[in-house]
Amino acid sequence: MLQEDIPETTVASFRDYARTFVAEIRAHEGRPILLMAWSYERLGWISSDEIAQAHWDAAEELNVEVAPAGLAWQRSIHERPEIDLYVADREHPSIHGTYLTTAVVFATLFGQSPVGIDYAPPGITADEAAYLQRVAWETCQSWKQ
């Protein structure tokens, strides 16, 4: 699982390092997956849609999978803004953001829906967990089309 914080770097740097690390992982018979992070205001030079496009382009070029966490975040923030995915610095994930990202990673790695997993850490209600699981799965499914 490779993750680049594109707002902190450039798309060109992301692509260069993705090529390098994907080649190294494949040389050792591994399965490279790009973890798409999310945008944040402090470094607002790139949008969630542009981050997604950068990952889409890299995935096509390198023939790799993408765990589209950034798109799941975008959807959750739009649909249920009361579920705060960020900690106080408005960049790093809260327990909700971590849970959503983990559900996306699970769906990507195993090709299975996280919907119905009965674990939710303290601070996440059963309703929130079910919602975040559904968003993760639906985002992964729509990303593959």
mmCIF file of N, CA, C and O in Angstrom, residues 39-133:
data_model
loop_
_atom_site.group_PDB
_atom_site.id
_atom_site.type_symbol
_atom_site.label_atom_id
_atom_site.label_comp_id
_atom_site.label_asym_id
_atom_site.label_seq_id
_atom_site.Cartn_x
_atom_site.Cartn_y
_atom_site.Cartn_z
ATOM 1 N N SER A 39 -7.849 15.759 0.189
ATOM 2 C CA SER A 39 -7.365 17.141 0.139
ATOM 3 C C SER A 39 -7.618 17.810 1.493
ATOM 4 O O SER A 39 -8.390 17.315 2.312
ATOM 5 N N TYR A 40 -6.947 18.932 1.686
ATOM 6 C CA TYR A 40 -7.201 19.736 2.879
ATOM 7 C C TYR A 40 -6.869 21.193 2.572
ATOM 8 O O TYR A 40 -6.118 21.502 1.649
ATOM 9 N N GLU A 41 -7.468 22.072 3.354
ATOM 10 C CA GLU A 41 -7.445 23.501 3.031
ATOM 11 C C GLU A 41 -6.074 24.157 3.115
ATOM 12 O O GLU A 41 -5.772 25.026 2.309
ATOM 13 N N ARG A 42 -5.226 23.771 4.066
ATOM 14 C CA ARG A 42 -3.939 24.458 4.236
ATOM 15 C C ARG A 42 -3.154 24.486 2.932
ATOM 16 O O ARG A 42 -2.523 25.481 2.602
ATOM 17 N N LEU A 43 -3.191 23.395 2.204
ATOM 18 C CA LEU A 43 -2.505 23.334 0.921
ATOM 19 C C LEU A 43 -3.560 23.083 -0.144
ATOM 20 O O LEU A 43 -3.652 21.997 -0.711
ATOM 21 N N GLY A 44 -4.364 24.082 -0.411
ATOM 22 C CA GLY A 44 -5.517 23.931 -1.279
ATOM 23 C C GLY A 44 -5.229 24.078 -2.763
ATOM 24 O O GLY A 44 -6.131 24.398 -3.519
ATOM 25 N N TRP A 45 -4.010 23.822 -3.179
ATOM 26 C CA TRP A 45 -3.676 23.986 -4.598
ATOM 27 C C TRP A 45 -4.233 22.857 -5.457
ATOM 28 O O TRP A 45 -4.243 22.965 -6.680
ATOM 29 N N ILE A 46 -4.706 21.777 -4.822
ATOM 30 C CA ILE A 46 -5.223 20.645 -5.579
ATOM 31 C C ILE A 46 -6.520 20.162 -4.927
ATOM 32 O O ILE A 46 -6.615 20.087 -3.704
ATOM 33 N N SER A 47 -7.504 19.865 -5.749
ATOM 34 C CA SER A 47 -8.807 19.428 -5.256
ATOM 35 C C SER A 47 -8.855 17.907 -5.116
ATOM 36 O O SER A 47 -7.993 17.185 -5.641
ATOM 37 N N SER A 48 -9.889 17.432 -4.458
ATOM 38 C CA SER A 48 -10.107 15.981 -4.351
ATOM 39 C C SER A 48 -10.239 15.352 -5.731
ATOM 40 O O SER A 48 -9.711 14.259 -5.980
ATOM 41 N N ASP A 49 -10.939 16.028 -6.621
ATOM 42 C CA ASP A 49 -11.107 15.495 -7.975
ATOM 43 C C ASP A 49 -9.769 15.410 -8.711
ATOM 44 O O ASP A 49 -9.514 14.454 -9.449
ATOM 45 N N GLU A 50 -8.906 16.392 -8.503
ATOM 46 C CA GLU A 50 -7.585 16.366 -9.149
ATOM 47 C C GLU A 50 -6.686 15.290 -8.539
ATOM 48 O O GLU A 50 -5.915 14.645 -9.261
ATOM 49 N N ILE A 51 -6.799 15.072 -7.246
ATOM 50 C CA ILE A 51 -6.056 13.989 -6.601
ATOM 51 C C ILE A 51 -6.532 12.656 -7.165
ATOM 52 O O ILE A 51 -5.722 11.778 -7.494
ATOM 53 N N ALA A 52 -7.841 12.504 -7.309
ATOM 54 C CA ALA A 52 -8.399 11.271 -7.882
ATOM 55 C C ALA A 52 -7.895 11.071 -9.310
ATOM 56 O O ALA A 52 -7.516 9.960 -9.689
ATOM 57 N N GLN A 53 -7.868 12.137 -10.097
ATOM 58 C CA GLN A 53 -7.402 12.031 -11.478
ATOM 59 C C GLN A 53 -5.929 11.616 -11.538
ATOM 60 O O GLN A 53 -5.540 10.791 -12.359
ATOM 61 N N ALA A 54 -5.131 12.162 -10.653
ATOM 62 C CA ALA A 54 -3.711 11.786 -10.611
ATOM 63 C C ALA A 54 -3.561 10.293 -10.307
ATOM 64 O O ALA A 54 -2.722 9.609 -10.903
ATOM 65 N N HIS A 55 -4.386 9.788 -9.408
ATOM 66 C CA HIS A 55 -4.338 8.361 -9.081
ATOM 67 C C HIS A 55 -4.871 7.514 -10.235
ATOM 68 O O HIS A 55 -4.332 6.446 -10.527
ATOM 69 N N TRP A 56 -5.922 7.987 -10.882
ATOM 70 C CA TRP A 56 -6.468 7.271 -12.037
ATOM 71 C C TRP A 56 -5.410 7.164 -13.137
ATOM 72 O O TRP A 56 -5.198 6.095 -13.696
ATOM 73 N N ASP A 57 -4.753 8.267 -13.427
ATOM 74 C CA ASP A 57 -3.722 8.274 -14.469
ATOM 75 C C ASP A 57 -2.571 7.326 -14.109
ATOM 76 O O ASP A 57 -2.097 6.564 -14.955
ATOM 77 N N ALA A 58 -2.130 7.373 -12.859
ATOM 78 C CA ALA A 58 -1.039 6.494 -12.427
ATOM 79 C C ALA A 58 -1.477 5.028 -12.478
ATOM 80 O O ALA A 58 -0.708 4.159 -12.893
ATOM 81 N N ALA A 59 -2.706 4.760 -12.072
ATOM 82 C CA ALA A 59 -3.219 3.382 -12.084
ATOM 83 C C ALA A 59 -3.253 2.826 -13.502
ATOM 84 O O ALA A 59 -2.865 1.677 -13.731
ATOM 85 N N GLU A 60 -3.688 3.649 -14.445
ATOM 86 C CA GLU A 60 -3.717 3.204 -15.840
ATOM 87 C C GLU A 60 -2.310 2.961 -16.370
ATOM 88 O O GLU A 60 -2.053 1.954 -17.010
ATOM 89 N N GLU A 61 -1.413 3.896 -16.105
ATOM 90 C CA GLU A 61 -0.040 3.760 -16.606
ATOM 91 C C GLU A 61 0.666 2.548 -16.013
ATOM 92 O O GLU A 61 1.350 1.809 -16.719
ATOM 93 N N LEU A 62 0.492 2.332 -14.712
ATOM 94 C CA LEU A 62 1.261 1.312 -14.006
ATOM 95 C C LEU A 62 0.501 0.000 -13.819
ATOM 96 O O LEU A 62 1.054 -0.957 -13.277
ATOM 97 N N ASN A 63 -0.751 -0.013 -14.253
ATOM 98 C CA ASN A 63 -1.588 -1.204 -14.099
ATOM 99 C C ASN A 63 -1.647 -1.655 -12.637
ATOM 100 O O ASN A 63 -1.297 -2.790 -12.298
ATOM 101 N N VAL A 64 -2.055 -0.727 -11.784
ATOM 102 C CA VAL A 64 -2.176 -1.012 -10.353
ATOM 103 C C VAL A 64 -3.579 -0.666 -9.881
ATOM 104 O O VAL A 64 -4.315 0.073 -10.537
ATOM 105 N N GLU A 65 -3.914 -1.172 -8.721
ATOM 106 C CA GLU A 65 -5.176 -0.848 -8.073
ATOM 107 C C GLU A 65 -5.019 0.434 -7.256
ATOM 108 O O GLU A 65 -3.907 0.802 -6.864
ATOM 109 N N VAL A 66 -6.156 1.047 -6.979
ATOM 110 C CA VAL A 66 -6.190 2.226 -6.124
ATOM 111 C C VAL A 66 -7.223 1.991 -5.029
ATOM 112 O O VAL A 66 -8.333 1.537 -5.302
ATOM 113 N N ALA A 67 -6.848 2.294 -3.814
ATOM 114 C CA ALA A 67 -7.787 2.327 -2.695
ATOM 115 C C ALA A 67 -8.263 3.783 -2.604
ATOM 116 O O ALA A 67 -7.531 4.648 -2.121
ATOM 117 N N PRO A 68 -9.484 4.089 -3.094
ATOM 118 C CA PRO A 68 -9.919 5.472 -3.272
ATOM 119 C C PRO A 68 -10.449 6.147 -2.001
ATOM 120 O O PRO A 68 -11.579 6.663 -1.961
ATOM 121 N N ALA A 69 -9.632 6.165 -0.964
ATOM 122 C CA ALA A 69 -10.058 6.762 0.303
ATOM 123 C C ALA A 69 -10.450 8.228 0.135
ATOM 124 O O ALA A 69 -11.457 8.670 0.702
ATOM 125 N N GLY A 70 -9.679 8.981 -0.638
ATOM 126 C CA GLY A 70 -9.993 10.405 -0.823
ATOM 127 C C GLY A 70 -11.384 10.634 -1.383
ATOM 128 O O GLY A 70 -12.081 11.565 -0.974
ATOM 129 N N LEU A 71 -11.810 9.793 -2.302
ATOM 130 C CA LEU A 71 -13.167 9.916 -2.853
ATOM 131 C C LEU A 71 -14.222 9.534 -1.821
ATOM 132 O O LEU A 71 -15.292 10.148 -1.771
ATOM 133 N N ALA A 72 -13.927 8.532 -1.004
ATOM 134 C CA ALA A 72 -14.859 8.167 0.063
ATOM 135 C C ALA A 72 -14.982 9.306 1.070
ATOM 136 O O ALA A 72 -16.086 9.629 1.532
ATOM 137 N N TRP A 73 -13.865 9.942 1.387
ATOM 138 C CA TRP A 73 -13.901 11.105 2.280
ATOM 139 C C TRP A 73 -14.760 12.207 1.667
ATOM 140 O O TRP A 73 -15.600 12.791 2.345
ATOM 141 N N GLN A 74 -14.537 12.497 0.400
ATOM 142 C CA GLN A 74 -15.281 13.560 -0.278
ATOM 143 C C GLN A 74 -16.785 13.290 -0.190
ATOM 144 O O GLN A 74 -17.570 14.184 0.117
ATOM 145 N N ARG A 75 -17.175 12.056 -0.454
ATOM 146 C CA ARG A 75 -18.596 11.707 -0.405
ATOM 147 C C ARG A 75 -19.148 11.833 1.009
ATOM 148 O O ARG A 75 -20.228 12.403 1.216
ATOM 149 N N SER A 76 -18.430 11.294 1.990
ATOM 150 C CA SER A 76 -18.906 11.352 3.365
ATOM 151 C C SER A 76 -19.041 12.792 3.857
ATOM 152 O O SER A 76 -20.033 13.138 4.502
ATOM 153 N N ILE A 77 -18.065 13.618 3.546
ATOM 154 C CA ILE A 77 -18.116 15.028 3.958
ATOM 155 C C ILE A 77 -19.326 15.715 3.339
ATOM 156 O O ILE A 77 -19.995 16.527 3.990
ATOM 157 N N HIS A 78 -19.633 15.393 2.095
ATOM 158 C CA HIS A 78 -20.785 15.985 1.412
ATOM 159 C C HIS A 78 -22.105 15.483 2.004
ATOM 160 O O HIS A 78 -23.022 16.275 2.253
ATOM 161 N N GLU A 79 -22.201 14.182 2.226
ATOM 162 C CA GLU A 79 -23.467 13.591 2.665
ATOM 163 C C GLU A 79 -23.736 13.743 4.157
ATOM 164 O O GLU A 79 -24.878 13.946 4.558
ATOM 165 N N ARG A 80 -22.702 13.589 4.954
ATOM 166 C CA ARG A 80 -22.889 13.631 6.413
ATOM 167 C C ARG A 80 -21.769 14.445 7.061
ATOM 168 O O ARG A 80 -20.884 13.910 7.722
ATOM 169 N N PRO A 81 -21.806 15.762 6.860
ATOM 170 C CA PRO A 81 -20.733 16.608 7.392
ATOM 171 C C PRO A 81 -20.624 16.576 8.915
ATOM 172 O O PRO A 81 -19.580 16.956 9.461
ATOM 173 N N GLU A 82 -21.653 16.107 9.581
ATOM 174 C CA GLU A 82 -21.582 16.019 11.049
ATOM 175 C C GLU A 82 -20.625 14.923 11.515
ATOM 176 O O GLU A 82 -20.199 14.913 12.671
ATOM 177 N N ILE A 83 -20.275 13.992 10.622
ATOM 178 C CA ILE A 83 -19.255 12.992 10.945
ATOM 179 C C ILE A 83 -17.916 13.619 10.575
ATOM 180 O O ILE A 83 -17.546 13.684 9.407
ATOM 181 N N ASP A 84 -17.211 14.093 11.575
ATOM 182 C CA ASP A 84 -15.959 14.816 11.332
ATOM 183 C C ASP A 84 -14.822 13.827 11.080
ATOM 184 O O ASP A 84 -14.440 13.067 11.967
ATOM 185 N N LEU A 85 -14.307 13.844 9.872
ATOM 186 C CA LEU A 85 -13.244 12.919 9.488
ATOM 187 C C LEU A 85 -11.855 13.415 9.871
ATOM 188 O O LEU A 85 -10.893 12.651 9.777
ATOM 189 N N TYR A 86 -11.745 14.660 10.289
ATOM 190 C CA TYR A 86 -10.453 15.264 10.604
ATOM 191 C C TYR A 86 -10.276 15.479 12.103
ATOM 192 O O TYR A 86 -11.245 15.694 12.828
ATOM 193 N N VAL A 87 -9.001 15.497 12.540
ATOM 194 C CA VAL A 87 -8.679 15.959 13.885
ATOM 195 C C VAL A 87 -8.543 17.481 13.829
ATOM 196 O O VAL A 87 -8.761 18.096 12.777
ATOM 197 N N ALA A 88 -8.163 18.085 14.921
ATOM 198 C CA ALA A 88 -8.140 19.545 15.035
ATOM 199 C C ALA A 88 -7.286 20.247 13.980
ATOM 200 O O ALA A 88 -7.594 21.369 13.589
ATOM 201 N N ASP A 89 -6.227 19.604 13.483
ATOM 202 C CA ASP A 89 -5.374 20.272 12.494
ATOM 203 C C ASP A 89 -6.019 20.337 11.106
ATOM 204 O O ASP A 89 -5.505 20.976 10.207
ATOM 205 N N ARG A 90 -7.167 19.681 10.917
ATOM 206 C CA ARG A 90 -7.965 19.683 9.683
ATOM 207 C C ARG A 90 -7.217 19.054 8.503
ATOM 208 O O ARG A 90 -7.527 19.301 7.352
ATOM 209 N N GLU A 91 -6.244 18.195 8.815
ATOM 210 C CA GLU A 91 -5.491 17.465 7.788
ATOM 211 C C GLU A 91 -5.464 15.973 8.072
ATOM 212 O O GLU A 91 -5.655 15.177 7.168
ATOM 213 N N HIS A 92 -5.186 15.608 9.300
ATOM 214 C CA HIS A 92 -5.038 14.205 9.673
ATOM 215 C C HIS A 92 -6.391 13.611 10.068
ATOM 216 O O HIS A 92 -7.300 14.327 10.476
ATOM 217 N N PRO A 93 -6.510 12.289 9.955
ATOM 218 C CA PRO A 93 -7.815 11.671 10.192
ATOM 219 C C PRO A 93 -8.178 11.540 11.668
ATOM 220 O O PRO A 93 -7.339 11.199 12.503
ATOM 221 N N SER A 94 -9.444 11.787 11.946
ATOM 222 C CA SER A 94 -10.026 11.471 13.250
ATOM 223 C C SER A 94 -10.252 9.962 13.303
ATOM 224 O O SER A 94 -9.960 9.240 12.341
ATOM 225 N N ILE A 95 -10.839 9.471 14.375
ATOM 226 C CA ILE A 95 -11.168 8.049 14.451
ATOM 227 C C ILE A 95 -12.155 7.696 13.331
ATOM 228 O O ILE A 95 -12.066 6.618 12.745
ATOM 229 N N HIS A 96 -13.054 8.612 12.983
ATOM 230 C CA HIS A 96 -13.999 8.366 11.886
ATOM 231 C C HIS A 96 -13.282 8.315 10.536
ATOM 232 O O HIS A 96 -13.569 7.456 9.703
ATOM 233 N N GLY A 97 -12.350 9.235 10.322
ATOM 234 C CA GLY A 97 -11.583 9.238 9.077
ATOM 235 C C GLY A 97 -10.709 8.003 8.957
ATOM 236 O O GLY A 97 -10.578 7.415 7.871
ATOM 237 N N THR A 98 -10.131 7.591 10.069
ATOM 238 C CA THR A 98 -9.314 6.374 10.077
ATOM 239 C C THR A 98 -10.176 5.153 9.776
ATOM 240 O O THR A 98 -9.784 4.277 8.998
ATOM 241 N N TYR A 99 -11.363 5.105 10.375
ATOM 242 C CA TYR A 99 -12.268 3.971 10.154
ATOM 243 C C TYR A 99 -12.698 3.904 8.689
ATOM 244 O O TYR A 99 -12.695 2.823 8.085
ATOM 245 N N LEU A 100 -13.060 5.054 8.114
ATOM 246 C CA LEU A 100 -13.467 5.084 6.706
ATOM 247 C C LEU A 100 -12.311 4.641 5.804
ATOM 248 O O LEU A 100 -12.488 3.820 4.900
ATOM 249 N N THR A 101 -11.133 5.163 6.044
ATOM 250 C CA THR A 101 -9.965 4.793 5.239
ATOM 251 C C THR A 101 -9.675 3.302 5.366
ATOM 252 O O THR A 101 -9.397 2.625 4.371
ATOM 253 N N THR A 102 -9.764 2.780 6.570
ATOM 254 C CA THR A 102 -9.518 1.357 6.789
ATOM 255 C C THR A 102 -10.549 0.498 6.066
ATOM 256 O O THR A 102 -10.206 -0.546 5.497
ATOM 257 N N ALA A 103 -11.800 0.943 6.047
ATOM 258 C CA ALA A 103 -12.843 0.204 5.324
ATOM 259 C C ALA A 103 -12.561 0.204 3.822
ATOM 260 O O ALA A 103 -12.778 -0.800 3.141
ATOM 261 N N VAL A 104 -12.052 1.309 3.293
ATOM 262 C CA VAL A 104 -11.670 1.373 1.877
ATOM 263 C C VAL A 104 -10.507 0.420 1.600
ATOM 264 O O VAL A 104 -10.503 -0.307 0.607
ATOM 265 N N VAL A 105 -9.521 0.417 2.478
ATOM 266 C CA VAL A 105 -8.376 -0.481 2.312
ATOM 267 C C VAL A 105 -8.843 -1.935 2.353
ATOM 268 O O VAL A 105 -8.439 -2.749 1.516
ATOM 269 N N PHE A 106 -9.698 -2.270 3.302
ATOM 270 C CA PHE A 106 -10.235 -3.631 3.395
ATOM 271 C C PHE A 106 -10.924 -4.030 2.093
ATOM 272 O O PHE A 106 -10.658 -5.097 1.533
ATOM 273 N N ALA A 107 -11.817 -3.164 1.607
ATOM 274 C CA ALA A 107 -12.564 -3.464 0.379
ATOM 275 C C ALA A 107 -11.631 -3.649 -0.811
ATOM 276 O O ALA A 107 -11.847 -4.517 -1.655
ATOM 277 N N THR A 108 -10.597 -2.836 -0.876
ATOM 278 C CA THR A 108 -9.644 -2.917 -1.987
ATOM 279 C C THR A 108 -8.790 -4.176 -1.892
ATOM 280 O O THR A 108 -8.617 -4.898 -2.873
ATOM 281 N N LEU A 109 -8.244 -4.432 -0.725
ATOM 282 C CA LEU A 109 -7.361 -5.588 -0.551
ATOM 283 C C LEU A 109 -8.072 -6.919 -0.784
ATOM 284 O O LEU A 109 -7.537 -7.803 -1.436
ATOM 285 N N PHE A 110 -9.271 -7.035 -0.234
ATOM 286 C CA PHE A 110 -9.948 -8.321 -0.248
ATOM 287 C C PHE A 110 -11.050 -8.424 -1.300
ATOM 288 O O PHE A 110 -11.588 -9.509 -1.523
ATOM 289 N N GLY A 111 -11.411 -7.302 -1.941
ATOM 290 C CA GLY A 111 -12.480 -7.336 -2.929
ATOM 291 C C GLY A 111 -13.810 -7.725 -2.319
ATOM 292 O O GLY A 111 -14.674 -8.277 -3.000
ATOM 293 N N GLN A 112 -13.964 -7.439 -1.044
ATOM 294 C CA GLN A 112 -15.185 -7.773 -0.317
ATOM 295 C C GLN A 112 -15.740 -6.538 0.358
ATOM 296 O O GLN A 112 -14.986 -5.637 0.743
ATOM 297 N N SER A 113 -17.025 -6.549 0.543
ATOM 298 C CA SER A 113 -17.674 -5.438 1.219
ATOM 299 C C SER A 113 -17.364 -5.455 2.714
ATOM 300 O O SER A 113 -17.452 -6.506 3.354
ATOM 301 N N PRO A 114 -17.042 -4.295 3.275
ATOM 302 C CA PRO A 114 -16.891 -4.214 4.724
ATOM 303 C C PRO A 114 -18.242 -4.061 5.432
ATOM 304 O O PRO A 114 -18.302 -4.086 6.668
ATOM 305 N N VAL A 115 -19.316 -3.911 4.654
ATOM 306 C CA VAL A 115 -20.647 -3.739 5.239
ATOM 307 C C VAL A 115 -20.995 -4.965 6.074
ATOM 308 O O VAL A 115 -20.892 -6.099 5.603
ATOM 309 N N GLY A 116 -21.340 -4.702 7.306
ATOM 310 C CA GLY A 116 -21.708 -5.786 8.207
ATOM 311 C C GLY A 116 -20.615 -6.180 9.179
ATOM 312 O O GLY A 116 -20.861 -6.957 10.104
ATOM 313 N N ILE A 117 -19.412 -5.658 8.996
ATOM 314 C CA ILE A 117 -18.361 -5.924 9.986
ATOM 315 C C ILE A 117 -18.845 -5.320 11.295
ATOM 316 O O ILE A 117 -19.239 -4.158 11.348
ATOM 317 N N ASP A 118 -18.831 -6.104 12.335
ATOM 318 C CA ASP A 118 -19.443 -5.631 13.573
ATOM 319 C C ASP A 118 -18.505 -4.867 14.496
ATOM 320 O O ASP A 118 -18.915 -4.426 15.557
ATOM 321 N N TYR A 119 -17.276 -4.675 14.102
ATOM 322 C CA TYR A 119 -16.342 -3.920 14.932
ATOM 323 C C TYR A 119 -16.450 -2.428 14.645
ATOM 324 O O TYR A 119 -16.443 -1.994 13.498
ATOM 325 N N ALA A 120 -16.537 -1.674 15.689
ATOM 326 C CA ALA A 120 -16.409 -0.217 15.612
ATOM 327 C C ALA A 120 -15.673 0.223 16.877
ATOM 328 O O ALA A 120 -16.040 -0.191 17.975
ATOM 329 N N PRO A 121 -14.637 1.025 16.733
ATOM 330 C CA PRO A 121 -13.885 1.456 17.907
ATOM 331 C C PRO A 121 -14.700 2.419 18.761
ATOM 332 O O PRO A 121 -15.689 3.003 18.293
ATOM 333 N N PRO A 122 -14.286 2.604 20.007
ATOM 334 C CA PRO A 122 -14.965 3.583 20.860
ATOM 335 C C PRO A 122 -15.000 4.952 20.172
ATOM 336 O O PRO A 122 -14.025 5.373 19.556
ATOM 337 N N GLY A 123 -16.135 5.590 20.234
ATOM 338 C CA GLY A 123 -16.305 6.896 19.615
ATOM 339 C C GLY A 123 -17.053 6.852 18.299
ATOM 340 O O GLY A 123 -17.414 7.890 17.753
ATOM 341 N N ILE A 124 -17.284 5.656 17.768
ATOM 342 C CA ILE A 124 -18.036 5.495 16.528
ATOM 343 C C ILE A 124 -19.286 4.684 16.844
ATOM 344 O O ILE A 124 -19.187 3.561 17.353
ATOM 345 N N THR A 125 -20.449 5.260 16.556
ATOM 346 C CA THR A 125 -21.698 4.552 16.816
ATOM 347 C C THR A 125 -21.914 3.467 15.768
ATOM 348 O O THR A 125 -21.292 3.485 14.699
ATOM 349 N N ALA A 126 -22.811 2.556 16.055
ATOM 350 C CA ALA A 126 -23.138 1.493 15.096
ATOM 351 C C ALA A 126 -23.680 2.090 13.799
ATOM 352 O O ALA A 126 -23.351 1.620 12.704
ATOM 353 N N ASP A 127 -24.493 3.145 13.903
ATOM 354 C CA ASP A 127 -25.033 3.810 12.712
ATOM 355 C C ASP A 127 -23.921 4.435 11.881
ATOM 356 O O ASP A 127 -23.903 4.313 10.658
ATOM 357 N N GLU A 128 -22.984 5.119 12.547
ATOM 358 C CA GLU A 128 -21.862 5.728 11.826
ATOM 359 C C GLU A 128 -20.996 4.661 11.162
ATOM 360 O O GLU A 128 -20.586 4.826 10.013
ATOM 361 N N ALA A 129 -20.731 3.582 11.880
ATOM 362 C CA ALA A 129 -19.907 2.508 11.313
ATOM 363 C C ALA A 129 -20.577 1.932 10.072
ATOM 364 O O ALA A 129 -19.920 1.741 9.040
ATOM 365 N N ALA A 130 -21.874 1.679 10.157
ATOM 366 C CA ALA A 130 -22.600 1.122 9.006
ATOM 367 C C ALA A 130 -22.552 2.086 7.830
ATOM 368 O O ALA A 130 -22.345 1.671 6.684
ATOM 369 N N TYR A 131 -22.730 3.368 8.098
ATOM 370 C CA TYR A 131 -22.676 4.373 7.030
ATOM 371 C C TYR A 131 -21.287 4.406 6.392
ATOM 372 O O TYR A 131 -21.156 4.374 5.164
ATOM 373 N N LEU A 132 -20.236 4.469 7.202
ATOM 374 C CA LEU A 132 -18.871 4.553 6.675
ATOM 375 C C LEU A 132 -18.501 3.287 5.911
ATOM 376 O O LEU A 132 -17.834 3.362 4.872
ATOM 377 N N GLN A 133 -18.935 2.142 6.375
ATOM 378 C CA GLN A 133 -18.695 0.890 5.648
ATOM 379 C C GLN A 133 -19.362 0.940 4.272
ATOM 380 O O GLN A 133 -18.761 0.550 3.267
#
